[in-house]
Tab-separated table of C-alpha atoms in Angstrom:
chain	number	residue	atom	x	y	z
E	1	MET	CA	-172.933	18.125	-22.794
E	2	LYS	CA	-170.485	19.022	-20.462
E	3	ASN	CA	-170.997	22.788	-21.297
E	4	ILE	CA	-175.271	21.821	-20.429
E	5	PHE	CA	-174.131	20.294	-17.478
E	6	ALA	CA	-171.866	23.120	-16.800
E	7	LEU	CA	-174.873	25.545	-17.498
E	8	LEU	CA	-177.488	23.457	-15.123
E	9	LEU	CA	-174.527	23.623	-12.558
E	10	LEU	CA	-174.601	27.603	-12.905
E	11	ILE	CA	-177.986	28.260	-12.926
E	12	GLY	CA	-178.896	26.191	-9.847
E	13	TRP	CA	-175.787	28.039	-7.689
E	14	ALA	CA	-177.486	31.185	-9.312
E	15	THR	CA	-180.821	30.034	-7.733
E	16	LEU	CA	-179.177	29.835	-4.337
E	17	THR	CA	-177.471	32.502	-4.649
E	18	SER	CA	-180.623	34.446	-5.082
E	19	GLU	CA	-182.349	32.561	-2.381
E	20	ALA	CA	-179.421	33.590	0.002
E	21	GLN	CA	-180.062	37.046	-1.042
E	22	ASN	CA	-183.793	37.447	-0.328
E	23	SER	CA	-184.827	34.450	1.979
E	24	PRO	CA	-184.218	35.841	5.403
E	25	ASN	CA	-182.160	34.050	8.204
E	26	VAL	CA	-184.304	32.461	11.030
E	27	ILE	CA	-183.231	32.010	14.748
E	28	ILE	CA	-185.408	31.165	17.078
E	29	ILE	CA	-184.160	31.690	21.085
E	30	LEU	CA	-185.826	29.703	23.005
E	31	VAL	CA	-185.408	30.072	27.149
E	32	ASP	CA	-186.353	27.746	29.452
E	33	ASP	CA	-188.664	28.514	32.550
E	34	LEU	CA	-187.898	32.251	32.346
E	35	GLY	CA	-190.031	34.564	34.090
E	36	TYR	CA	-192.295	37.224	32.402
E	37	GLU	CA	-190.493	40.040	34.402
E	38	ASP	CA	-186.883	38.800	34.119
E	39	VAL	CA	-185.735	40.704	31.191
E	40	GLY	CA	-184.729	44.325	31.144
E	41	PHE	CA	-187.326	45.116	28.149
E	42	ASN	CA	-190.185	43.765	30.509
E	43	GLY	CA	-188.558	45.677	33.559
E	44	CYS	CA	-186.322	43.720	35.380
E	45	LEU	CA	-184.245	45.661	37.533
E	46	ASP	CA	-181.637	42.781	39.313
E	47	ILE	CA	-180.912	41.211	36.167
E	48	GLN	CA	-179.019	42.636	33.535
E	49	THR	CA	-179.696	41.311	29.875
E	50	PRO	CA	-178.651	44.103	27.798
E	51	ASN	CA	-178.258	41.758	24.895
E	52	ILE	CA	-181.789	40.474	24.654
E	53	ASP	CA	-183.253	43.807	25.402
E	54	THR	CA	-180.874	44.825	22.287
E	55	ILE	CA	-183.474	42.252	20.059
E	56	ALA	CA	-186.811	44.327	21.463
E	57	ALA	CA	-184.524	48.029	21.288
E	58	GLU	CA	-183.884	47.110	17.505
E	59	GLY	CA	-187.232	45.280	17.022
E	60	VAL	CA	-190.659	44.512	18.510
E	61	THR	CA	-191.717	44.030	22.024
E	62	PHE	CA	-194.685	41.849	22.312
E	63	THR	CA	-196.842	42.868	25.419
E	64	ASN	CA	-199.203	40.168	25.123
E	65	ALA	CA	-197.377	37.200	23.798
E	66	TYR	CA	-198.408	33.681	24.498
E	67	VAL	CA	-197.089	30.195	24.354
E	68	SER	CA	-199.916	27.465	23.524
E	69	TYR	CA	-199.004	25.269	26.451
E	70	ALA	CA	-197.759	25.998	30.018
E	71	VAL	CA	-195.110	23.662	30.317
E	72	CYS	CA	-192.117	22.852	28.200
E	73	GLY	CA	-192.741	19.844	25.760
E	74	PRO	CA	-196.065	20.817	24.621
E	75	SER	CA	-195.262	24.272	24.056
E	76	ARG	CA	-192.162	23.239	22.088
E	77	ALA	CA	-194.186	20.802	19.783
E	78	GLY	CA	-196.620	23.914	18.891
E	79	LEU	CA	-193.918	26.207	18.325
E	80	ILE	CA	-192.111	23.756	16.137
E	81	THR	CA	-195.436	23.000	13.722
E	82	GLY	CA	-197.272	25.939	14.007
E	83	ARG	CA	-200.557	24.236	15.196
E	84	TYR	CA	-202.009	23.768	18.463
E	85	GLN	CA	-200.255	20.670	19.588
E	86	ASP	CA	-203.604	19.297	20.801
E	87	ARG	CA	-204.406	18.703	17.436
E	88	PHE	CA	-202.061	15.722	17.155
E	89	GLY	CA	-202.474	14.467	20.676
E	90	PHE	CA	-199.249	16.183	22.214
E	91	GLY	CA	-201.500	17.052	25.514
E	92	ARG	CA	-198.619	16.117	27.835
E	93	ASN	CA	-194.967	16.023	28.833
E	94	PRO	CA	-193.097	13.587	26.753
E	95	LEU	CA	-191.084	11.123	28.760
E	96	PHE	CA	-187.582	10.063	27.941
E	97	ALA	CA	-188.072	6.819	26.434
E	98	PRO	CA	-185.441	5.901	23.640
E	99	ASN	CA	-187.454	2.849	22.646
E	100	ASP	CA	-191.008	4.399	22.346
E	101	ALA	CA	-191.527	5.413	18.990
E	102	ASN	CA	-194.686	7.119	19.945
E	103	MET	CA	-193.562	9.095	22.874
E	104	GLY	CA	-192.706	12.486	21.184
E	105	LEU	CA	-193.383	14.422	17.946
E	106	PRO	CA	-195.813	12.248	15.616
E	107	LEU	CA	-194.410	11.696	11.958
E	108	SER	CA	-197.433	13.025	10.591
E	109	GLU	CA	-196.298	16.756	11.507
E	110	GLU	CA	-194.189	18.720	9.622
E	111	THR	CA	-191.685	20.718	11.354
E	112	LEU	CA	-190.558	24.436	10.816
E	113	ALA	CA	-187.038	23.076	9.551
E	114	GLU	CA	-188.930	20.492	7.250
E	115	ALA	CA	-191.032	23.309	5.835
E	116	LEU	CA	-187.756	25.601	4.922
E	117	LYS	CA	-185.983	22.708	3.807
E	118	LYS	CA	-188.329	22.931	0.636
E	119	ALA	CA	-186.796	26.426	0.418
E	120	ASN	CA	-183.498	25.264	0.492
E	121	TYR	CA	-182.713	26.249	3.840
E	122	LYS	CA	-179.795	24.420	6.131
E	123	SER	CA	-181.197	24.250	9.824
E	124	VAL	CA	-179.507	23.341	13.033
E	125	ALA	CA	-181.062	22.863	16.278
E	126	LEU	CA	-179.083	23.211	19.307
E	127	GLY	CA	-179.502	22.757	22.974
E	128	LYS	CA	-183.023	21.104	24.434
E	129	TRP	CA	-185.181	18.697	22.232
E	130	HIS	CA	-187.587	16.860	24.243
E	131	LEU	CA	-189.461	16.138	21.118
E	132	GLY	CA	-188.952	12.176	21.455
E	133	ALA	CA	-185.831	10.489	22.374
E	134	HIS	CA	-186.402	7.566	19.602
E	135	GLU	CA	-184.136	7.233	16.810
E	136	SER	CA	-186.884	8.112	14.590
E	137	LEU	CA	-187.829	11.372	16.421
E	138	ARG	CA	-184.602	12.800	16.633
E	139	PRO	CA	-183.676	16.019	14.830
E	140	LEU	CA	-181.927	14.673	11.680
E	141	LYS	CA	-184.969	12.498	11.123
E	142	ARG	CA	-187.286	15.731	11.645
E	143	GLY	CA	-185.766	18.240	8.625
E	144	PHE	CA	-182.394	19.581	10.477
E	145	ASP	CA	-179.344	19.114	9.058
E	146	ASP	CA	-177.016	19.187	12.220
E	147	PHE	CA	-177.903	18.605	16.079
E	148	TYR	CA	-175.864	19.623	19.260
E	149	GLY	CA	-177.353	18.642	22.449
E	150	PHE	CA	-179.451	16.558	24.292
E	151	LEU	CA	-183.133	14.341	23.828
E	152	THR	CA	-184.568	15.185	27.424
E	153	GLY	CA	-186.517	17.535	29.117
E	154	GLY	CA	-183.460	18.847	30.950
E	155	HIS	CA	-179.678	18.427	31.799
E	156	HIS	CA	-177.061	19.336	34.120
E	157	TYR	CA	-175.184	22.202	33.017
E	158	PHE	CA	-171.554	20.977	34.590
E	159	PRO	CA	-169.636	18.497	32.362
E	160	GLU	CA	-168.344	16.204	35.328
E	161	TYR	CA	-172.281	15.106	35.768
E	162	TRP	CA	-172.470	13.762	32.570
E	163	THR	CA	-171.244	10.367	33.417
E	164	LEU	CA	-173.913	8.289	30.942
E	165	GLN	CA	-172.480	7.020	28.061
E	166	ASP	CA	-175.725	6.883	26.700
E	167	GLU	CA	-179.841	6.604	26.795
E	168	TYR	CA	-179.568	2.905	27.365
E	169	GLU	CA	-177.733	3.568	30.707
E	170	VAL	CA	-180.729	5.520	32.131
E	171	LYS	CA	-182.753	3.875	34.210
E	172	SER	CA	-184.934	6.674	35.323
E	173	GLN	CA	-186.354	10.178	34.082
E	174	PHE	CA	-183.841	12.181	35.779
E	175	ASP	CA	-181.181	9.922	35.009
E	176	ALA	CA	-180.963	11.264	31.568
E	177	TYR	CA	-179.889	14.574	32.950
E	178	LYS	CA	-176.678	12.843	33.190
E	179	THR	CA	-175.996	11.532	29.676
E	180	LYS	CA	-173.127	13.021	27.246
E	181	LEU	CA	-174.224	15.413	24.650
E	182	LEU	CA	-174.697	14.170	21.286
E	183	ARG	CA	-173.459	15.932	18.022
E	184	ASN	CA	-175.931	14.643	15.567
E	185	ASP	CA	-175.788	11.032	16.564
E	186	MET	CA	-172.713	10.644	18.144
E	187	ARG	CA	-172.133	11.236	21.445
E	188	ILE	CA	-169.009	13.377	22.613
E	189	GLU	CA	-166.883	14.688	25.200
E	190	GLU	CA	-167.353	18.152	26.159
E	191	ASP	CA	-165.792	20.194	28.909
E	192	ALA	CA	-167.696	23.605	28.552
E	193	TYR	CA	-170.482	25.020	30.813
E	194	LEU	CA	-173.548	24.050	29.120
E	195	THR	CA	-174.918	27.100	28.186
E	196	ASP	CA	-171.449	28.267	26.721
E	197	ALA	CA	-171.110	25.482	24.919
E	198	ILE	CA	-174.619	25.975	23.193
E	199	SER	CA	-173.732	29.569	22.621
E	200	ARG	CA	-170.306	28.544	20.792
E	201	GLU	CA	-171.881	25.888	19.030
E	202	ALA	CA	-174.653	28.637	17.843
E	203	VAL	CA	-171.863	31.314	16.748
E	204	SER	CA	-169.905	28.139	14.705
E	205	TYR	CA	-173.021	27.338	12.887
E	206	ILE	CA	-174.000	31.102	11.805
E	207	LYS	CA	-170.263	31.266	10.454
E	208	GLU	CA	-170.533	27.676	8.305
E	209	TYR	CA	-174.190	28.544	7.112
E	210	LYS	CA	-173.557	32.296	6.047
E	211	ASP	CA	-173.613	31.747	2.932
E	212	ARG	CA	-177.300	30.375	2.196
E	213	PRO	CA	-180.390	30.808	4.364
E	214	PHE	CA	-180.178	29.168	7.390
E	215	PHE	CA	-182.711	28.199	9.979
E	216	MET	CA	-181.247	27.973	13.673
E	217	TYR	CA	-183.430	26.327	16.336
E	218	LEU	CA	-181.811	27.844	19.468
E	219	ALA	CA	-183.311	26.300	22.553
E	220	TYR	CA	-181.228	26.734	25.677
E	221	ASN	CA	-182.630	24.709	28.625
E	222	ALA	CA	-181.351	27.758	31.200
E	223	PRO	CA	-182.732	28.674	33.473
E	224	HIS	CA	-184.392	25.378	33.845
E	225	GLY	CA	-183.302	23.632	36.955
E	226	PRO	CA	-181.228	22.717	38.187
E	227	LEU	CA	-179.501	25.600	39.461
E	228	GLN	CA	-176.258	25.821	38.444
E	229	ALA	CA	-173.654	28.396	37.505
E	230	THR	CA	-170.028	29.296	37.313
E	231	ASP	CA	-168.206	31.439	39.429
E	232	HIS	CA	-167.830	34.049	36.516
E	233	TYR	CA	-171.281	34.402	36.291
E	234	LEU	CA	-172.411	34.315	40.056
E	235	LYS	CA	-169.861	37.399	40.423
E	236	ARG	CA	-171.941	39.539	38.509
E	237	PHE	CA	-174.456	39.532	41.377
E	238	GLU	CA	-173.385	39.653	44.843
E	239	HIS	CA	-176.088	42.346	45.016
E	240	ILE	CA	-178.579	39.361	45.065
E	241	LYS	CA	-178.550	37.978	48.604
E	242	ASP	CA	-181.152	35.171	47.856
E	243	LYS	CA	-179.360	32.137	46.945
E	244	LYS	CA	-181.860	30.783	44.509
E	245	ARG	CA	-182.308	34.205	42.857
E	246	LYS	CA	-178.686	35.013	42.781
E	247	THR	CA	-177.734	31.537	40.736
E	248	TYR	CA	-181.015	31.773	38.861
E	249	ALA	CA	-179.440	35.667	37.585
E	250	ALA	CA	-176.386	33.966	36.754
E	251	MET	CA	-177.996	31.003	34.462
E	252	VAL	CA	-180.057	33.902	32.843
E	253	SER	CA	-176.676	36.038	32.342
E	254	ALA	CA	-174.792	33.058	30.902
E	255	VAL	CA	-177.728	33.215	28.284
E	256	ASP	CA	-177.619	36.690	27.685
E	257	ASP	CA	-174.048	36.747	26.997
E	258	GLY	CA	-174.858	33.828	24.547
E	259	VAL	CA	-177.374	36.350	22.382
E	260	GLY	CA	-174.369	39.095	22.314
E	261	GLN	CA	-172.150	36.977	21.057
E	262	ILE	CA	-174.487	35.854	18.188
E	263	LEU	CA	-175.688	39.330	17.546
E	264	ASN	CA	-171.987	40.294	17.171
E	265	THR	CA	-171.484	37.396	14.909
E	266	LEU	CA	-174.409	38.692	12.679
E	267	ASP	CA	-173.001	41.950	12.726
E	268	ALA	CA	-169.320	40.782	11.641
E	269	LEU	CA	-170.693	39.038	8.920
E	270	GLY	CA	-172.965	41.281	7.452
E	271	ILE	CA	-176.154	39.584	7.422
E	272	ALA	CA	-177.466	40.949	10.622
E	273	ASP	CA	-180.466	43.232	8.414
E	274	ASN	CA	-181.328	40.065	6.747
E	275	THR	CA	-181.881	37.839	9.671
E	276	MET	CA	-185.543	37.536	11.666
E	277	ILE	CA	-184.596	36.639	15.234
E	278	TYR	CA	-187.061	35.972	17.976
E	279	PHE	CA	-186.326	35.491	21.748
E	280	LEU	CA	-189.025	34.118	23.999
E	281	SER	CA	-189.756	31.452	26.716
E	282	ASP	CA	-191.380	28.481	26.484
E	283	ASN	CA	-193.799	29.106	29.352
E	284	GLY	CA	-194.208	31.002	32.710
E	285	GLY	CA	-191.339	30.498	35.640
E	286	PRO	CA	-191.860	28.402	38.081
E	287	GLU	CA	-191.308	31.250	40.683
E	288	LYS	CA	-191.175	28.881	44.178
E	289	VAL	CA	-188.831	26.380	42.000
E	290	ASN	CA	-186.138	28.425	40.217
E	291	ALA	CA	-186.756	32.056	42.209
E	292	SER	CA	-188.025	33.470	38.575
E	293	ASP	CA	-190.259	36.687	38.811
E	294	ASN	CA	-193.489	36.817	36.750
E	295	GLY	CA	-194.415	40.263	38.155
E	296	PRO	CA	-198.017	41.090	37.964
E	297	LEU	CA	-199.009	38.117	36.523
E	298	ARG	CA	-200.707	35.397	38.772
E	299	GLY	CA	-199.385	31.694	38.566
E	300	GLY	CA	-196.572	30.340	37.285
E	301	LYS	CA	-195.496	27.482	34.922
E	302	GLY	CA	-198.021	24.655	34.545
E	303	GLU	CA	-201.146	27.029	34.841
E	304	VAL	CA	-203.412	28.530	32.424
E	305	PHE	CA	-203.556	31.817	34.277
E	306	GLU	CA	-200.952	34.458	32.793
E	307	GLY	CA	-198.184	33.369	34.572
E	308	GLY	CA	-197.980	30.261	33.068
E	309	ILE	CA	-198.725	31.052	29.604
E	310	ARG	CA	-197.574	34.800	28.463
E	311	VAL	CA	-194.285	35.301	28.203
E	312	PRO	CA	-191.225	37.988	27.185
E	313	PHE	CA	-191.447	37.640	23.647
E	314	ALA	CA	-189.368	40.345	21.024
E	315	MET	CA	-188.527	40.005	17.758
E	316	ARG	CA	-185.856	41.476	15.391
E	317	TRP	CA	-185.662	41.790	11.500
E	318	PRO	CA	-184.013	45.187	10.744
E	319	ASN	CA	-184.695	44.622	6.723
E	320	LYS	CA	-188.453	44.911	7.406
E	321	ILE	CA	-189.438	46.136	10.888
E	322	ASN	CA	-188.273	49.774	12.488
E	323	GLY	CA	-186.635	49.570	15.734
E	324	GLY	CA	-188.410	50.219	18.866
E	325	LEU	CA	-191.867	49.090	17.829
E	326	VAL	CA	-194.476	47.903	20.853
E	327	TYR	CA	-197.183	45.642	19.477
E	328	GLU	CA	-199.975	45.040	22.017
E	329	ALA	CA	-202.535	42.516	20.182
E	330	PRO	CA	-202.058	39.122	21.272
E	331	VAL	CA	-199.746	36.829	19.690
E	332	ILE	CA	-198.737	33.307	20.005
E	333	SER	CA	-195.689	31.181	19.472
E	334	LEU	CA	-197.447	29.428	16.930
E	335	ASP	CA	-197.117	32.648	14.614
E	336	ILE	CA	-193.221	32.148	14.743
E	337	PHE	CA	-193.573	29.230	11.995
E	338	ALA	CA	-196.400	31.158	9.884
E	339	THR	CA	-194.224	34.357	9.719
E	340	ALA	CA	-191.052	32.680	8.830
E	341	ILE	CA	-192.496	30.581	5.805
E	342	ALA	CA	-194.293	33.765	4.736
E	343	GLN	CA	-190.817	35.598	4.025
E	344	SER	CA	-189.115	32.702	1.964
E	345	ALA	CA	-188.319	33.957	-1.769
E	346	THR	CA	-189.255	30.440	-2.452
E	347	PRO	CA	-193.261	29.485	-2.240
E	348	ILE	CA	-193.772	26.935	0.833
E	349	GLN	CA	-196.628	24.935	1.044
E	350	THR	CA	-196.987	23.167	4.217
E	351	LYS	CA	-198.023	19.607	4.802
E	352	ASN	CA	-200.821	20.918	7.210
E	353	THR	CA	-202.985	23.389	8.340
E	354	ILE	CA	-201.526	25.770	10.842
E	355	ASP	CA	-202.846	27.911	13.065
E	356	GLY	CA	-200.228	30.696	13.455
E	357	VAL	CA	-200.765	33.940	11.697
E	358	ASN	CA	-197.900	35.667	9.536
E	359	LEU	CA	-197.191	38.777	11.803
E	360	ILE	CA	-195.568	40.609	9.146
E	361	PRO	CA	-198.383	42.718	7.639
E	362	TYR	CA	-199.534	43.619	11.480
E	363	LEU	CA	-196.117	44.747	11.977
E	364	THR	CA	-196.230	47.070	9.251
E	365	GLY	CA	-199.374	48.603	9.437
E	366	ASN	CA	-200.343	46.844	6.142
E	367	ASP	CA	-202.881	44.891	8.082
E	368	LYS	CA	-205.050	47.166	10.729
E	369	GLY	CA	-206.703	44.058	12.214
E	370	VAL	CA	-205.586	41.791	14.745
E	371	PRO	CA	-203.762	38.131	14.249
E	372	HIS	CA	-206.132	36.211	16.519
E	373	GLY	CA	-209.819	36.876	17.658
E	374	PHE	CA	-209.309	34.119	20.008
E	375	LEU	CA	-206.338	32.273	22.003
E	376	PHE	CA	-206.863	28.682	23.586
E	377	TRP	CA	-205.288	26.304	26.141
E	378	ARG	CA	-206.201	23.028	27.222
E	379	LYS	CA	-204.482	21.098	30.209
E	380	PHE	CA	-206.776	17.911	29.275
E	381	ASP	CA	-205.644	15.465	32.421
E	382	ALA	CA	-206.505	18.381	34.865
E	383	ASN	CA	-209.602	18.995	33.470
E	384	GLN	CA	-208.535	23.291	32.734
E	385	HIS	CA	-208.722	25.548	29.884
E	386	ALA	CA	-208.623	28.941	29.244
E	387	ILE	CA	-209.939	31.239	26.144
E	388	ARG	CA	-208.485	34.693	25.663
E	389	GLN	CA	-210.550	36.951	23.363
E	390	SER	CA	-208.494	39.924	21.464
E	391	ASN	CA	-210.572	42.142	23.447
E	392	GLY	CA	-208.941	41.418	26.809
E	393	ALA	CA	-211.801	39.083	27.924
E	394	LYS	CA	-209.924	35.644	29.143
E	395	MET	CA	-212.091	33.044	30.703
E	396	VAL	CA	-210.381	30.166	33.024
E	397	SER	CA	-212.254	27.100	33.552
E	398	LEU	CA	-211.040	24.706	36.506
E	399	ASN	CA	-212.764	21.650	37.119
E	400	ASP	CA	-215.804	23.007	35.416
E	401	LYS	CA	-215.801	26.226	37.338
E	402	SER	CA	-215.598	29.227	35.070
E	403	MET	CA	-213.839	33.109	35.638
E	404	LEU	CA	-214.118	35.407	33.433
E	405	PHE	CA	-211.725	38.373	33.816
E	406	ASP	CA	-210.896	41.764	31.782
E	407	LEU	CA	-207.070	41.791	31.160
E	408	THR	CA	-207.224	45.599	30.279
E	409	THR	CA	-207.733	46.272	33.841
E	410	ASP	CA	-207.066	43.561	35.693
E	411	LEU	CA	-203.734	41.959	34.402
E	412	SER	CA	-203.062	40.012	37.594
E	413	GLU	CA	-206.613	38.327	37.137
E	414	ALA	CA	-207.679	39.228	40.945
E	415	HIS	CA	-210.949	40.230	40.020
E	416	ALA	CA	-213.180	36.940	38.402
E	417	GLU	CA	-216.768	36.946	37.796
E	418	ILE	CA	-217.346	33.408	39.277
E	419	ASP	CA	-219.801	31.187	36.955
E	420	PRO	CA	-220.709	34.215	34.481
E	421	HIS	CA	-223.327	34.090	32.192
E	422	GLY	CA	-224.179	36.689	29.496
E	423	PRO	CA	-223.777	36.798	25.431
E	424	ASP	CA	-219.732	37.723	26.363
E	425	SER	CA	-219.325	34.284	28.052
E	426	GLU	CA	-221.360	32.639	25.880
E	427	THR	CA	-219.540	33.415	22.646
E	428	ILE	CA	-216.166	32.533	24.374
E	429	GLU	CA	-217.390	28.895	25.623
E	430	ALA	CA	-218.600	28.660	22.500
E	431	GLN	CA	-215.469	29.278	20.639
E	432	TYR	CA	-213.420	27.287	22.838
E	433	ASN	CA	-216.554	24.147	22.220
E	434	SER	CA	-215.461	24.512	18.362
E	435	TRP	CA	-211.687	24.523	19.113
E	436	ASP	CA	-211.755	21.766	21.332
E	437	ASN	CA	-214.180	19.471	19.157
E	438	SER	CA	-211.231	19.552	16.536
E	439	MET	CA	-208.511	18.358	18.996
E	440	MET	CA	-207.309	15.064	19.927
E	441	ASP	CA	-206.892	13.194	23.496
E	442	PRO	CA	-203.241	12.583	24.300
E	443	VAL	CA	-201.401	9.896	22.577
E	444	PHE	CA	-199.020	8.723	24.943
E	445	MET	CA	-198.797	8.053	28.623
E	446	GLY	CA	-198.046	10.575	31.541
E	447	LEU	CA	-195.502	10.270	34.495
E	448	GLN	CA	-197.693	8.822	36.936
E	449	GLU	CA	-198.694	6.295	34.470
E	450	ASP	CA	-195.302	5.671	33.384
E	451	LYS	CA	-193.988	5.254	37.117
E	452	ALA	CA	-196.970	2.454	37.353
E	453	TYR	CA	-195.767	0.968	33.809
E	454	SER	CA	-191.877	1.061	34.694
E	455	ALA	CA	-192.439	-0.854	38.379
E	456	LYS	CA	-193.638	-3.602	35.805
E	457	HIS	CA	-191.014	-3.247	33.296
E	458	PRO	CA	-187.798	-2.687	34.973
E	459	ASP	CA	-185.908	-3.376	31.569
E	460	ARG	CA	-187.780	-0.316	29.664
E	461	PHE	CA	-184.649	1.445	29.252
E	462	GLU	CA	-182.775	-1.431	27.824
E	463	ARG	CA	-181.842	-1.548	24.119
E	464	LYS	CA	-184.617	-3.412	22.119
E	465	LYS	CA	-182.984	-5.557	19.724
């Protein structure tokens, strides 16, 4: 009997070892509110991002890369599920509501961590969560083995501002920026600058997980406001005279340092070649708010023009992707989920039908087509939507007024055909209507509704017994 038990253990260990050798590690580095032209691989001149640029130089740069929404919460919900977030009613930014089990990612949805767990991956979420503050919606309940970070949509960067012991001391939405950080389910003391602390934890977990396939969801809140940086990073940008832009640049540089630490750790451990690492922003830069730069793109965060939804996006996986590749067909953040699960040594059956596409056959040239014929965006409350066709045609509808652009010749969306009519516009609108009919209305309240509700229920943040 003992021999049989030992044999089973040996078989189990051999299986895990085989998977560790064959299934790639997956690291998603997601930054917050980064401008399209604020990385070197997209042409930035005043902010140096050598480590981020290494991902692009040794992998692939996506020149027509999008996220599924123009603000952070819904965009993150799409990325982590591989599905358009409107399929499950996540059409608004979730509020900080620790007593509301419906304010966040519905339990009907499967996260990438939950999917990869089926193939014996270890998973950690670091930094910004913003997918629900209720105890049932937190990372450890959504497939992650570990968590270090905060639950709300933003946070102060300096520890002296972290004065609230837990979520039930929060009395307004932005109070949550002052909560102490969480390690798993415990509030902790931390004395490091937030971006540096998140980078430190990323390195630590890579070392801890190195002997089996792992998934790291590394969600920096930088360079999202408040604009706060240490002298260590500010001193690098004496050439930038605009104070806001200088602080923003310092915050981006702190992230770049962290990326460098991660790349060096992967190299030192000998696991870089079989690690699939992504870098992207959750939406476009809010230029007037944080001095980001979206370059030639029209608009910014919150808009369905290119400046709100087209993002810097690079990927590296030395075992499969040749360095220096530039991929120009449209891709979307939803594809990360599909690409990751398709590479597992153990086949993964997803809980739900996903909208993302496995990009590897397109990057290797085995598939000569394009990943997506059409991509879609919807701002339900603003009555706005957009449709991007793979050939460069893009329809933008604002309050039922339609504009048709050709992005191949008009990347800045400066020259619109107003209220277009014809075969192309009819095809695009028909595609959108078909997609829209399969979406849901938002399932939780927005900020304005919350303000009205809070005025009538001043105790809404208190712990419910």
